[in-house]
Amino acid sequence: MTERLLKKAEVEQITSLSGTEIVRREKAGTFPKRVPISAKRVVWVASEIEAWIQAKIKTARSSI
């Protein structure tokens, strides 16, 4: 099965994070890393973004 790839704008919309915050979290190792697909284009793997979201939800629910 082919993975769905997300553009930066899609990742920003799905996560509600700004581009700057995504970069900060990537550098900190707390957000999925981008995948370069050409000299001027990067994408994120949709399943990795979804797993990150689910982990955030699980953490939030377990701390209540």
PDB file of C-alpha atoms in Angstrom:
ATOM      1  CA  MET A   1       0.000   0.000   0.000  1.00  0.00           C
ATOM      2  CA  THR A   2       1.236   3.461  -0.852  1.00  0.00           C
ATOM      3  CA  GLU A   3       1.544   5.982   1.956  1.00  0.00           C
ATOM      4  CA  ARG A   4      -0.328   9.251   1.607  1.00  0.00           C
ATOM      5  CA  LEU A   5       2.001  12.245   1.653  1.00  0.00           C
ATOM      6  CA  LEU A   6       1.000  15.606   3.102  1.00  0.00           C
ATOM      7  CA  LYS A   7       2.134  19.066   2.075  1.00  0.00           C
ATOM      8  CA  LYS A   8       3.124  21.626   4.714  1.00  0.00           C
ATOM      9  CA  ALA A   9      -0.209  23.447   4.502  1.00  0.00           C
ATOM     10  CA  GLU A  10      -2.084  20.191   5.088  1.00  0.00           C
ATOM     11  CA  VAL A  11       0.063  19.356   8.122  1.00  0.00           C
ATOM     12  CA  GLU A  12      -0.507  22.841   9.518  1.00  0.00           C
ATOM     13  CA  GLN A  13      -4.266  22.493   9.044  1.00  0.00           C
ATOM     14  CA  ILE A  14      -4.489  18.967  10.484  1.00  0.00           C
ATOM     15  CA  THR A  15      -2.342  19.712  13.546  1.00  0.00           C
ATOM     16  CA  SER A  16      -3.242  23.380  14.092  1.00  0.00           C
ATOM     17  CA  LEU A  17       0.488  24.113  14.393  1.00  0.00           C
ATOM     18  CA  SER A  18       2.294  26.879  12.541  1.00  0.00           C
ATOM     19  CA  GLY A  19       5.129  26.095  10.170  1.00  0.00           C
ATOM     20  CA  THR A  20       7.588  27.580  12.658  1.00  0.00           C
ATOM     21  CA  GLU A  21       6.281  25.389  15.467  1.00  0.00           C
ATOM     22  CA  ILE A  22       6.480  22.297  13.266  1.00  0.00           C
ATOM     23  CA  VAL A  23      10.157  23.044  12.580  1.00  0.00           C
ATOM     24  CA  ARG A  24      10.845  23.603  16.307  1.00  0.00           C
ATOM     25  CA  ARG A  25       9.232  20.298  17.231  1.00  0.00           C
ATOM     26  CA  GLU A  26      11.026  18.438  14.448  1.00  0.00           C
ATOM     27  CA  LYS A  27      14.374  19.759  15.692  1.00  0.00           C
ATOM     28  CA  ALA A  28      13.435  18.775  19.258  1.00  0.00           C
ATOM     29  CA  GLY A  29      12.541  15.278  18.076  1.00  0.00           C
ATOM     30  CA  THR A  30       8.917  15.585  19.190  1.00  0.00           C
ATOM     31  CA  PHE A  31       7.282  15.704  15.771  1.00  0.00           C
ATOM     32  CA  PRO A  32       7.536  13.430  12.713  1.00  0.00           C
ATOM     33  CA  LYS A  33      10.376  14.341  10.378  1.00  0.00           C
ATOM     34  CA  ARG A  34       9.720  15.698   6.913  1.00  0.00           C
ATOM     35  CA  VAL A  35      10.642  13.677   3.836  1.00  0.00           C
ATOM     36  CA  PRO A  36      12.417  15.488   0.994  1.00  0.00           C
ATOM     37  CA  ILE A  37      10.977  14.350  -2.334  1.00  0.00           C
ATOM     38  CA  SER A  38      12.774  16.844  -4.572  1.00  0.00           C
ATOM     39  CA  ALA A  39      15.190  19.763  -4.291  1.00  0.00           C
ATOM     40  CA  LYS A  40      12.365  22.160  -3.409  1.00  0.00           C
ATOM     41  CA  ARG A  41       9.622  19.967  -1.940  1.00  0.00           C
ATOM     42  CA  VAL A  42       9.193  18.262   1.400  1.00  0.00           C
ATOM     43  CA  VAL A  43       6.239  16.247   2.632  1.00  0.00           C
ATOM     44  CA  TRP A  44       5.175  14.360   5.743  1.00  0.00           C
ATOM     45  CA  VAL A  45       3.892  10.793   5.900  1.00  0.00           C
ATOM     46  CA  ALA A  46       0.193  10.913   6.802  1.00  0.00           C
ATOM     47  CA  SER A  47       0.295   7.815   9.023  1.00  0.00           C
ATOM     48  CA  GLU A  48       3.132   9.328  11.076  1.00  0.00           C
ATOM     49  CA  ILE A  49       1.175  12.564  11.570  1.00  0.00           C
ATOM     50  CA  GLU A  50      -1.920  10.550  12.570  1.00  0.00           C
ATOM     51  CA  ALA A  51       0.114   8.512  15.068  1.00  0.00           C
ATOM     52  CA  TRP A  52       1.502  11.746  16.544  1.00  0.00           C
ATOM     53  CA  ILE A  53      -2.045  13.119  16.936  1.00  0.00           C
ATOM     54  CA  GLN A  54      -3.282   9.893  18.561  1.00  0.00           C
ATOM     55  CA  ALA A  55      -0.343   9.946  21.001  1.00  0.00           C
ATOM     56  CA  LYS A  56      -1.190  13.552  21.949  1.00  0.00           C
ATOM     57  CA  ILE A  57      -4.825  12.597  22.559  1.00  0.00           C
ATOM     58  CA  LYS A  58      -3.823   9.547  24.641  1.00  0.00           C
ATOM     59  CA  THR A  59      -1.446  11.638  26.759  1.00  0.00           C
ATOM     60  CA  ALA A  60      -4.092  14.323  27.299  1.00  0.00           C
ATOM     61  CA  ARG A  61      -6.745  11.790  28.291  1.00  0.00           C
ATOM     62  CA  SER A  62      -4.497   9.871  30.667  1.00  0.00           C
ATOM     63  CA  SER A  63      -3.533  13.005  32.603  1.00  0.00           C
ATOM     64  CA  ILE A  64      -7.152  13.872  33.478  1.00  0.00           C
TER      65      ILE A  64
END
